[in-house]
Amino acid sequence: LRVEEMAVRAVLSVYVLCAVASAFLVSQSPLFLEAKLGDTVKITCSTTLKSPDGMFLRRIFYKEGQVLYVANNDMKLTPAEDYKERVKVTGKLNNITLTFSALKEDDSGVYFCHYRHLNMETAQMEEFKCNGTLILVKVDVAPGEQCTQSKPLELTPTLMLITALSAASVFLLCVMAIIIWQFPKIKKFFAKRRSPRQRKSHEMVYEDMRQHK
């Protein structure tokens, strides 16, 4: 479990740096929650949008999809089937706290608050989200149940989440490394692709400057 914690925290640092967020409109806290089976956790979502039409909570990684929806007019909560009786909301829509109880291992994932807002200028419904919250639900292993060579490794939801985050982070870092490594060649390549007309024009300007000296 200690290795899992270190891996998640290392991946989280990359995840936070690379998150695509409209933080000036929507904020969410905390960034990371660690819990045990059966625990209760809270996520707070807030927005500076004027009169948002509603708020969705969605999740990615081990499971993907909508977790709940809160309507603006009456603060009515509509949770997904798996979260009924396990989630409640408090506060107002522009500063709402979501409380999850009786956590299960497959609740591990990244949760995003999405605020919906009607743009009066374009008459289009827009959605804004922020960095998200990574929830890791740990399963304590009893001393007598420690892994042995004879016991195969089980791909648990937590391990799947860590694997997915690690793979995404490694891929992103590799892409960044390749871009940095190849940047001089890319720059040189595009410099060579300048049209003959551009090069001729530059040569004519240079020649004209020499004649006027």
mmCIF file of C-alpha atoms in Angstrom:
data_model
loop_
_atom_site.group_PDB
_atom_site.id
_atom_site.type_symbol
_atom_site.label_atom_id
_atom_site.label_comp_id
_atom_site.label_asym_id
_atom_site.label_seq_id
_atom_site.Cartn_x
_atom_site.Cartn_y
_atom_site.Cartn_z
ATOM 1 C CA LEU A 1 0.000 0.000 0.000
ATOM 2 C CA ARG A 2 2.889 2.347 0.692
ATOM 3 C CA VAL A 3 4.090 1.888 -2.888
ATOM 4 C CA GLU A 4 0.584 2.662 -4.178
ATOM 5 C CA GLU A 5 0.445 5.879 -2.142
ATOM 6 C CA MET A 6 3.807 7.053 -3.481
ATOM 7 C CA ALA A 7 2.823 6.207 -7.049
ATOM 8 C CA VAL A 8 -0.482 8.055 -6.801
ATOM 9 C CA ARG A 9 1.122 11.149 -5.299
ATOM 10 C CA ALA A 10 3.819 11.183 -7.984
ATOM 11 C CA VAL A 11 1.220 10.851 -10.726
ATOM 12 C CA LEU A 12 -0.964 13.460 -9.037
ATOM 13 C CA SER A 13 1.775 16.077 -9.323
ATOM 14 C CA VAL A 14 1.851 15.592 -13.104
ATOM 15 C CA TYR A 15 -1.940 15.441 -13.267
ATOM 16 C CA VAL A 16 -2.289 18.782 -11.476
ATOM 17 C CA LEU A 17 0.225 20.470 -13.796
ATOM 18 C CA CYS A 18 -1.479 19.133 -16.916
ATOM 19 C CA ALA A 19 -5.132 19.558 -15.876
ATOM 20 C CA VAL A 20 -7.179 21.663 -18.262
ATOM 21 C CA ALA A 21 -9.216 23.982 -16.082
ATOM 22 C CA SER A 22 -11.254 27.144 -16.203
ATOM 23 C CA ALA A 23 -10.139 27.964 -12.669
ATOM 24 C CA PHE A 24 -11.151 31.605 -12.919
ATOM 25 C CA LEU A 25 -14.797 30.479 -13.205
ATOM 26 C CA VAL A 26 -14.903 27.184 -11.317
ATOM 27 C CA SER A 27 -12.937 25.884 -8.340
ATOM 28 C CA GLN A 28 -12.931 22.523 -6.613
ATOM 29 C CA SER A 29 -11.259 21.197 -3.490
ATOM 30 C CA PRO A 30 -9.457 19.224 -2.322
ATOM 31 C CA LEU A 31 -7.233 17.972 -5.139
ATOM 32 C CA PHE A 32 -6.596 14.614 -3.450
ATOM 33 C CA LEU A 33 -8.541 12.480 -0.977
ATOM 34 C CA GLU A 34 -7.329 9.240 0.559
ATOM 35 C CA ALA A 35 -9.885 7.065 2.306
ATOM 36 C CA LYS A 36 -10.565 3.547 3.523
ATOM 37 C CA LEU A 37 -13.491 1.282 2.809
ATOM 38 C CA GLY A 38 -16.665 2.638 4.408
ATOM 39 C CA ASP A 39 -15.232 6.124 5.007
ATOM 40 C CA THR A 40 -16.952 9.442 4.300
ATOM 41 C CA VAL A 41 -15.367 12.195 2.181
ATOM 42 C CA LYS A 42 -16.393 15.678 1.071
ATOM 43 C CA ILE A 43 -15.822 17.603 -2.151
ATOM 44 C CA THR A 44 -16.540 21.328 -2.420
ATOM 45 C CA CYS A 45 -17.405 22.941 -5.761
ATOM 46 C CA SER A 46 -17.843 26.680 -6.317
ATOM 47 C CA THR A 47 -18.242 29.060 -9.232
ATOM 48 C CA THR A 48 -18.216 32.769 -10.016
ATOM 49 C CA LEU A 49 -20.724 32.262 -12.834
ATOM 50 C CA LYS A 50 -23.870 34.324 -12.413
ATOM 51 C CA SER A 51 -26.998 32.175 -12.168
ATOM 52 C CA PRO A 52 -25.628 28.770 -13.256
ATOM 53 C CA ASP A 53 -28.349 26.473 -14.564
ATOM 54 C CA GLY A 54 -27.089 23.388 -12.795
ATOM 55 C CA MET A 55 -24.070 21.371 -11.687
ATOM 56 C CA PHE A 56 -22.970 17.914 -12.824
ATOM 57 C CA LEU A 57 -20.408 15.730 -11.087
ATOM 58 C CA ARG A 58 -18.676 13.337 -13.463
ATOM 59 C CA ARG A 59 -15.888 10.832 -13.006
ATOM 60 C CA ILE A 60 -13.185 9.261 -15.183
ATOM 61 C CA PHE A 61 -10.695 6.384 -15.066
ATOM 62 C CA TYR A 62 -11.785 3.091 -13.450
ATOM 63 C CA LYS A 63 -15.415 4.031 -14.073
ATOM 64 C CA GLU A 64 -16.614 6.817 -16.345
ATOM 65 C CA GLY A 65 -19.893 8.670 -16.364
ATOM 66 C CA GLN A 66 -22.185 11.014 -14.498
ATOM 67 C CA VAL A 67 -22.334 10.723 -10.719
ATOM 68 C CA LEU A 68 -25.038 13.286 -9.938
ATOM 69 C CA TYR A 69 -26.835 16.425 -11.065
ATOM 70 C CA VAL A 70 -28.054 19.353 -8.965
ATOM 71 C CA ALA A 71 -30.657 21.702 -10.437
ATOM 72 C CA ASN A 72 -30.444 25.411 -9.748
ATOM 73 C CA ASN A 73 -34.095 26.241 -9.257
ATOM 74 C CA ASP A 74 -34.840 23.890 -6.344
ATOM 75 C CA MET A 75 -31.411 22.339 -5.531
ATOM 76 C CA LYS A 76 -32.910 18.960 -6.383
ATOM 77 C CA LEU A 77 -30.314 16.199 -6.271
ATOM 78 C CA THR A 78 -30.428 13.481 -8.928
ATOM 79 C CA PRO A 79 -27.738 10.861 -8.183
ATOM 80 C CA ALA A 80 -26.728 7.897 -10.329
ATOM 81 C CA GLU A 81 -28.094 4.536 -9.228
ATOM 82 C CA ASP A 82 -24.867 3.436 -7.552
ATOM 83 C CA TYR A 83 -24.746 6.609 -5.417
ATOM 84 C CA LYS A 84 -28.310 6.689 -4.126
ATOM 85 C CA GLU A 85 -28.389 6.761 -0.324
ATOM 86 C CA ARG A 86 -24.621 7.419 -0.336
ATOM 87 C CA VAL A 87 -24.433 11.095 -1.336
ATOM 88 C CA LYS A 88 -25.953 14.330 -0.045
ATOM 89 C CA VAL A 89 -25.476 18.006 -0.877
ATOM 90 C CA THR A 90 -25.358 21.098 1.332
ATOM 91 C CA GLY A 91 -25.030 24.799 0.604
ATOM 92 C CA LYS A 92 -26.021 26.787 -2.470
ATOM 93 C CA LEU A 93 -25.273 25.854 -6.054
ATOM 94 C CA ASN A 94 -22.496 28.428 -6.430
ATOM 95 C CA ASN A 95 -20.757 26.978 -3.358
ATOM 96 C CA ILE A 96 -21.877 23.401 -2.824
ATOM 97 C CA THR A 97 -20.469 20.596 -0.689
ATOM 98 C CA LEU A 98 -20.898 16.986 -1.788
ATOM 99 C CA THR A 99 -20.661 14.323 0.921
ATOM 100 C CA PHE A 100 -20.034 10.690 -0.064
ATOM 101 C CA SER A 101 -20.406 7.922 2.488
ATOM 102 C CA ALA A 102 -19.880 4.157 2.637
ATOM 103 C CA LEU A 103 -17.039 4.362 0.115
ATOM 104 C CA LYS A 104 -16.196 1.286 -1.936
ATOM 105 C CA GLU A 105 -12.950 0.428 -3.666
ATOM 106 C CA ASP A 106 -14.430 1.057 -7.095
ATOM 107 C CA ASP A 107 -15.255 4.622 -6.011
ATOM 108 C CA SER A 108 -11.581 5.376 -6.718
ATOM 109 C CA GLY A 109 -11.275 7.816 -9.601
ATOM 110 C CA VAL A 110 -11.077 11.464 -10.619
ATOM 111 C CA TYR A 111 -14.239 13.515 -10.045
ATOM 112 C CA PHE A 112 -14.980 16.767 -11.900
ATOM 113 C CA CYS A 113 -17.563 19.450 -11.103
ATOM 114 C CA HIS A 114 -19.202 20.741 -14.293
ATOM 115 C CA TYR A 115 -21.271 23.920 -14.085
ATOM 116 C CA ARG A 116 -23.802 24.570 -16.813
ATOM 117 C CA HIS A 117 -24.509 28.132 -17.897
ATOM 118 C CA LEU A 118 -26.656 29.675 -20.635
ATOM 119 C CA ASN A 119 -24.741 32.225 -22.682
ATOM 120 C CA MET A 120 -27.333 34.888 -23.456
ATOM 121 C CA GLU A 121 -25.256 36.376 -26.281
ATOM 122 C CA THR A 122 -24.957 33.139 -28.240
ATOM 123 C CA ALA A 123 -28.040 31.369 -26.812
ATOM 124 C CA GLN A 124 -25.769 28.334 -26.303
ATOM 125 C CA MET A 125 -25.533 26.183 -23.186
ATOM 126 C CA GLU A 126 -21.919 26.144 -21.976
ATOM 127 C CA GLU A 127 -20.138 23.917 -19.474
ATOM 128 C CA PHE A 128 -17.199 24.818 -17.271
ATOM 129 C CA LYS A 129 -15.100 22.476 -15.169
ATOM 130 C CA CYS A 130 -11.966 22.691 -13.049
ATOM 131 C CA ASN A 131 -9.005 20.543 -12.058
ATOM 132 C CA GLY A 132 -10.991 17.777 -10.362
ATOM 133 C CA THR A 133 -10.482 15.664 -7.242
ATOM 134 C CA LEU A 134 -8.626 12.367 -7.166
ATOM 135 C CA ILE A 135 -10.192 9.936 -4.688
ATOM 136 C CA LEU A 136 -8.206 6.857 -3.697
ATOM 137 C CA VAL A 137 -10.035 4.253 -1.639
ATOM 138 C CA LYS A 138 -7.550 1.884 -0.014
ATOM 139 C CA VAL A 139 -8.181 -1.682 1.038
ATOM 140 C CA ASP A 140 -6.285 -2.773 4.135
ATOM 141 C CA VAL A 141 -4.667 -6.178 3.812
ATOM 142 C CA ALA A 142 -4.604 -8.354 6.924
ATOM 143 C CA PRO A 143 -1.205 -9.843 7.891
ATOM 144 C CA GLY A 144 -2.399 -13.335 7.027
ATOM 145 C CA GLU A 145 -3.489 -12.191 3.569
ATOM 146 C CA GLN A 146 -0.172 -10.765 2.374
ATOM 147 C CA CYS A 147 0.678 -11.542 -1.227
ATOM 148 C CA THR A 148 2.809 -14.628 -1.767
ATOM 149 C CA GLN A 149 4.503 -16.018 -4.842
ATOM 150 C CA SER A 150 1.774 -18.604 -5.189
ATOM 151 C CA LYS A 151 -1.011 -15.995 -5.188
ATOM 152 C CA PRO A 152 -1.578 -14.259 -8.533
ATOM 153 C CA LEU A 153 -1.700 -10.450 -8.662
ATOM 154 C CA GLU A 154 -5.275 -9.192 -8.830
ATOM 155 C CA LEU A 155 -6.017 -6.169 -10.984
ATOM 156 C CA THR A 156 -8.060 -4.231 -8.445
ATOM 157 C CA PRO A 157 -9.821 -0.919 -9.216
ATOM 158 C CA THR A 158 -7.130 0.971 -7.271
ATOM 159 C CA LEU A 159 -4.346 -0.741 -9.228
ATOM 160 C CA MET A 160 -6.178 -0.076 -12.495
ATOM 161 C CA LEU A 161 -6.492 3.613 -11.597
ATOM 162 C CA ILE A 162 -2.799 3.899 -10.744
ATOM 163 C CA THR A 163 -1.848 2.062 -13.947
ATOM 164 C CA ALA A 164 -4.019 4.324 -16.097
ATOM 165 C CA LEU A 165 -2.714 7.521 -14.493
ATOM 166 C CA SER A 166 0.876 6.322 -14.688
ATOM 167 C CA ALA A 167 0.531 5.385 -18.364
ATOM 168 C CA ALA A 168 -1.018 8.756 -19.216
ATOM 169 C CA SER A 169 1.709 10.607 -17.328
ATOM 170 C CA VAL A 170 4.541 8.628 -18.943
ATOM 171 C CA PHE A 171 3.016 9.180 -22.393
ATOM 172 C CA LEU A 172 2.732 12.925 -21.797
ATOM 173 C CA LEU A 173 6.301 13.171 -20.518
ATOM 174 C CA CYS A 174 7.566 11.193 -23.537
ATOM 175 C CA VAL A 175 5.749 13.514 -25.940
ATOM 176 C CA MET A 176 7.206 16.570 -24.204
ATOM 177 C CA ALA A 177 10.714 15.055 -24.284
ATOM 178 C CA ILE A 178 10.443 14.271 -27.992
ATOM 179 C CA ILE A 179 9.245 17.798 -28.792
ATOM 180 C CA ILE A 180 12.120 19.356 -26.821
ATOM 181 C CA TRP A 181 14.652 16.983 -28.405
ATOM 182 C CA GLN A 182 13.419 17.526 -31.949
ATOM 183 C CA PHE A 183 12.702 21.262 -31.667
ATOM 184 C CA PRO A 184 15.968 22.405 -33.381
ATOM 185 C CA LYS A 185 15.338 20.009 -36.279
ATOM 186 C CA ILE A 186 11.698 21.093 -36.581
ATOM 187 C CA LYS A 187 12.735 24.749 -36.620
ATOM 188 C CA LYS A 188 15.375 24.048 -39.254
ATOM 189 C CA PHE A 189 12.884 22.046 -41.336
ATOM 190 C CA PHE A 190 10.368 24.888 -41.502
ATOM 191 C CA ALA A 191 13.123 27.394 -42.211
ATOM 192 C CA LYS A 192 14.109 25.358 -45.281
ATOM 193 C CA ARG A 193 10.511 25.285 -46.487
ATOM 194 C CA ARG A 194 10.387 29.016 -47.058
ATOM 195 C CA SER A 195 9.279 29.642 -50.610
ATOM 196 C CA PRO A 196 11.891 30.578 -53.268
ATOM 197 C CA ARG A 197 10.009 33.847 -53.726
ATOM 198 C CA GLN A 198 10.566 34.758 -50.084
ATOM 199 C CA ARG A 199 14.269 33.940 -50.310
ATOM 200 C CA LYS A 200 14.599 35.883 -53.568
ATOM 201 C CA SER A 201 12.814 38.858 -52.040
ATOM 202 C CA HIS A 202 15.193 38.866 -49.085
ATOM 203 C CA GLU A 203 18.194 38.639 -51.418
ATOM 204 C CA MET A 204 16.921 41.565 -53.526
ATOM 205 C CA VAL A 205 16.456 43.735 -50.433
ATOM 206 C CA TYR A 206 19.942 42.864 -49.258
ATOM 207 C CA GLU A 207 21.439 43.651 -52.710
ATOM 208 C CA ASP A 208 19.581 46.951 -52.867
ATOM 209 C CA MET A 209 20.955 47.947 -49.474
ATOM 210 C CA ARG A 210 24.479 47.224 -50.658
ATOM 211 C CA GLN A 211 24.063 49.383 -53.776
ATOM 212 C CA HIS A 212 22.920 52.385 -51.715
ATOM 213 C CA LYS A 213 25.894 52.275 -49.391
#
